[in-house]
Amino acid sequence: MAAALLIPAALVSAHAFASRFAEIPYAVTGTGWWSGLAITNLSDAPINPIVYYRKDDGSQSCKSIGAIGPGAVYANRVDLIFPASALTPRGSLRVAHNDDDDQAFSATLFVGRSVESGGGFGFQNYASRKSTATWLCFPDIIIPPIEIIFPPPWDIIIPPDFTFPFP
């Protein structure tokens, strides 16, 4: 019998001295709406942010988006950062980094509505805050099927009156 095991993405925190995060309490995807995320590095050193998407049921996914240079901006739609299976119509975002220095950044959520749904566009900026936690991203891990072989019952004969000798 073969079985696969899925270990979902996890958010883990541990003590650290320099990290920053920004909470974006609401993002919308689907039903004519889309959300985008822009991260601006406000420091003079590169940052390596991790983006977390929390579904409205509390489960979450995370993705490291790579280095953003000093003064540079990363921008992408949320549905292009995460696979569709990781998204729900409503959710929230967290952007965090754990670089050695206290490197500030800002995160901007931009939301739009398709023309077919009536159109529209808006945005909100969120400043990063200091944190005493280190944020790690463990993406979904799929352990491949493992063959488990049980011996046939006729290979093991246990007499009905067998007892284990304990001292």
Short mmCIF file of C-alpha atoms in Angstrom, two decimals:
data_model
loop_
_atom_site.label_atom_id
_atom_site.label_comp_id
_atom_site.label_asym_id
_atom_site.label_seq_id
_atom_site.Cartn_x
_atom_site.Cartn_y
_atom_site.Cartn_z
CA MET A 1 0.00 0.00 0.00
CA ALA A 2 1.43 3.39 -0.97
CA ALA A 3 0.49 6.64 0.73
CA ALA A 4 1.53 10.25 0.21
CA LEU A 5 1.80 12.70 3.07
CA LEU A 6 1.28 16.47 2.70
CA ILE A 7 2.77 18.75 5.31
CA PRO A 8 1.24 22.25 4.84
CA ALA A 9 3.20 25.49 4.79
CA ALA A 10 3.97 26.81 8.22
CA LEU A 11 4.71 30.12 9.86
CA VAL A 12 7.33 29.75 12.56
CA SER A 13 8.72 32.46 14.78
CA ALA A 14 11.83 32.43 16.92
CA HIS A 15 13.75 35.08 18.84
CA ALA A 16 15.94 37.43 16.77
CA PHE A 17 17.34 40.92 17.12
CA ALA A 18 16.67 42.48 13.73
CA SER A 19 13.63 41.82 11.62
CA ARG A 20 10.77 43.84 10.19
CA PHE A 21 7.28 43.07 9.01
CA ALA A 22 4.21 44.77 7.55
CA GLU A 23 0.66 43.47 8.04
CA ILE A 24 -1.88 43.96 5.27
CA PRO A 25 -5.18 43.02 6.89
CA TYR A 26 -7.28 42.52 3.77
CA ALA A 27 -6.66 41.42 0.19
CA VAL A 28 -9.26 40.29 -2.32
CA THR A 29 -8.94 37.96 -5.32
CA GLY A 30 -11.57 36.57 -7.67
CA THR A 31 -15.17 37.50 -8.47
CA GLY A 32 -13.97 40.36 -10.68
CA TRP A 33 -11.47 41.71 -8.12
CA TRP A 34 -7.69 41.40 -7.99
CA SER A 35 -4.99 42.54 -5.55
CA GLY A 36 -1.38 43.44 -6.14
CA LEU A 37 1.56 43.92 -3.82
CA ALA A 38 4.44 46.38 -4.15
CA ILE A 39 7.40 46.24 -1.75
CA THR A 40 9.73 49.24 -1.65
CA ASN A 41 13.15 48.83 -0.04
CA LEU A 42 13.70 52.07 1.91
CA SER A 43 17.17 51.12 3.12
CA ASP A 44 20.66 51.32 1.67
CA ALA A 45 21.16 47.52 1.69
CA PRO A 46 19.34 44.67 -0.07
CA ILE A 47 16.45 42.93 1.70
CA ASN A 48 15.12 39.40 1.18
CA PRO A 49 11.41 39.50 2.01
CA ILE A 50 9.04 36.61 2.51
CA VAL A 51 5.37 37.10 1.59
CA TYR A 52 2.66 35.21 3.50
CA TYR A 53 -0.95 34.84 2.36
CA ARG A 54 -3.45 33.83 5.06
CA LYS A 55 -6.78 32.47 3.87
CA ASP A 56 -9.97 33.43 5.67
CA ASP A 57 -10.00 29.92 7.24
CA GLY A 58 -6.63 30.62 8.93
CA SER A 59 -4.45 28.40 6.73
CA GLN A 60 -1.57 30.09 4.98
CA SER A 61 1.09 29.87 2.28
CA CYS A 62 4.41 31.66 2.02
CA LYS A 63 6.90 32.55 -0.67
CA SER A 64 10.36 34.07 -0.68
CA ILE A 65 10.47 36.58 -3.51
CA GLY A 66 14.26 37.07 -3.66
CA ALA A 67 16.45 40.08 -3.03
CA ILE A 68 15.21 43.64 -3.51
CA GLY A 69 18.07 46.10 -3.94
CA PRO A 70 18.46 49.41 -2.08
CA GLY A 71 15.74 51.84 -3.16
CA ALA A 72 14.25 49.26 -5.56
CA VAL A 73 10.61 48.19 -5.87
CA TYR A 74 9.13 44.72 -6.38
CA ALA A 75 5.56 44.62 -7.71
CA ASN A 76 3.30 41.75 -8.72
CA ARG A 77 -0.31 40.63 -8.55
CA VAL A 78 -1.09 38.36 -5.60
CA ASP A 79 -2.51 35.68 -7.92
CA LEU A 80 0.86 35.61 -9.73
CA ILE A 81 2.85 35.30 -6.49
CA PHE A 82 0.80 32.37 -5.15
CA PRO A 83 -0.93 29.49 -6.96
CA ALA A 84 -4.73 29.68 -7.20
CA SER A 85 -5.05 26.81 -4.69
CA ALA A 86 -3.41 29.01 -2.03
CA LEU A 87 -5.90 31.87 -2.46
CA THR A 88 -9.44 32.55 -1.29
CA PRO A 89 -11.68 35.49 -2.28
CA ARG A 90 -10.68 37.22 0.99
CA GLY A 91 -7.40 36.93 2.83
CA SER A 92 -4.57 38.90 4.41
CA LEU A 93 -0.90 39.42 3.65
CA ARG A 94 2.24 39.74 5.74
CA VAL A 95 5.61 40.81 4.37
CA ALA A 96 8.64 40.10 6.57
CA HIS A 97 12.42 39.98 6.36
CA ASN A 98 15.14 38.87 8.75
CA ASP A 99 18.23 40.62 7.42
CA ASP A 100 21.09 41.47 9.77
CA ASP A 101 20.48 45.21 9.89
CA ASP A 102 17.32 47.16 10.62
CA GLN A 103 16.32 47.74 6.98
CA ALA A 104 13.00 49.53 6.59
CA PHE A 105 10.59 48.86 3.74
CA SER A 106 7.04 49.73 2.83
CA ALA A 107 4.37 47.45 1.40
CA THR A 108 1.60 48.79 -0.82
CA LEU A 109 -1.57 46.87 -1.54
CA PHE A 110 -3.26 47.88 -4.77
CA VAL A 111 -6.72 46.57 -5.58
CA GLY A 112 -8.57 46.69 -8.85
CA ARG A 113 -11.85 45.57 -10.33
CA SER A 114 -12.25 44.40 -13.91
CA VAL A 115 -14.10 46.62 -16.38
CA GLU A 116 -16.70 43.85 -16.79
CA SER A 117 -17.38 44.07 -13.04
CA GLY A 118 -17.69 47.86 -13.01
CA GLY A 119 -14.03 48.93 -12.93
CA GLY A 120 -12.16 50.74 -10.19
CA PHE A 121 -8.77 50.95 -8.52
CA GLY A 122 -7.38 51.84 -5.09
CA PHE A 123 -4.28 51.41 -2.95
CA GLN A 124 -3.08 51.57 0.66
CA ASN A 125 0.50 51.84 1.94
CA TYR A 126 1.81 50.03 5.05
CA ALA A 127 5.12 50.91 6.77
CA SER A 128 7.25 48.09 8.13
CA ARG A 129 7.60 47.73 11.90
CA LYS A 130 10.37 46.26 14.01
CA SER A 131 9.84 42.76 15.30
CA THR A 132 11.52 40.57 17.90
CA ALA A 133 10.68 37.45 15.92
CA THR A 134 12.38 35.73 13.01
CA TRP A 135 9.91 34.70 10.32
CA LEU A 136 10.63 31.53 8.40
CA CYS A 137 8.89 30.10 5.37
CA PHE A 138 8.47 26.36 5.01
CA PRO A 139 6.67 25.77 1.71
CA ASP A 140 4.31 22.83 1.25
CA ILE A 141 6.27 19.59 1.44
CA ILE A 142 4.93 16.54 -0.34
CA ILE A 143 6.53 13.32 0.83
CA PRO A 144 6.42 10.74 -1.98
CA PRO A 145 4.44 7.52 -1.56
CA ILE A 146 6.17 4.93 0.59
CA GLU A 147 5.57 1.24 -0.02
CA ILE A 148 4.63 -0.52 3.21
CA ILE A 149 4.88 -4.29 3.06
CA PHE A 150 3.17 -6.37 5.70
CA PRO A 151 4.12 -10.04 5.99
CA PRO A 152 1.36 -12.51 5.23
CA PRO A 153 -0.38 -13.71 8.39
CA TRP A 154 0.89 -17.30 7.92
CA ASP A 155 4.51 -16.11 8.46
CA ILE A 156 3.76 -15.15 12.05
CA ILE A 157 2.39 -17.82 14.31
CA ILE A 158 1.61 -16.77 17.87
CA PRO A 159 0.19 -19.48 20.12
CA PRO A 160 -3.09 -18.47 21.78
CA ASP A 161 -1.62 -18.96 25.27
CA PHE A 162 1.54 -16.88 24.59
CA THR A 163 2.54 -14.40 27.31
CA PHE A 164 5.42 -11.94 27.41
CA PRO A 165 7.92 -12.75 30.17
CA PHE A 166 8.45 -9.63 32.24
CA PRO A 167 10.98 -9.68 35.11
#
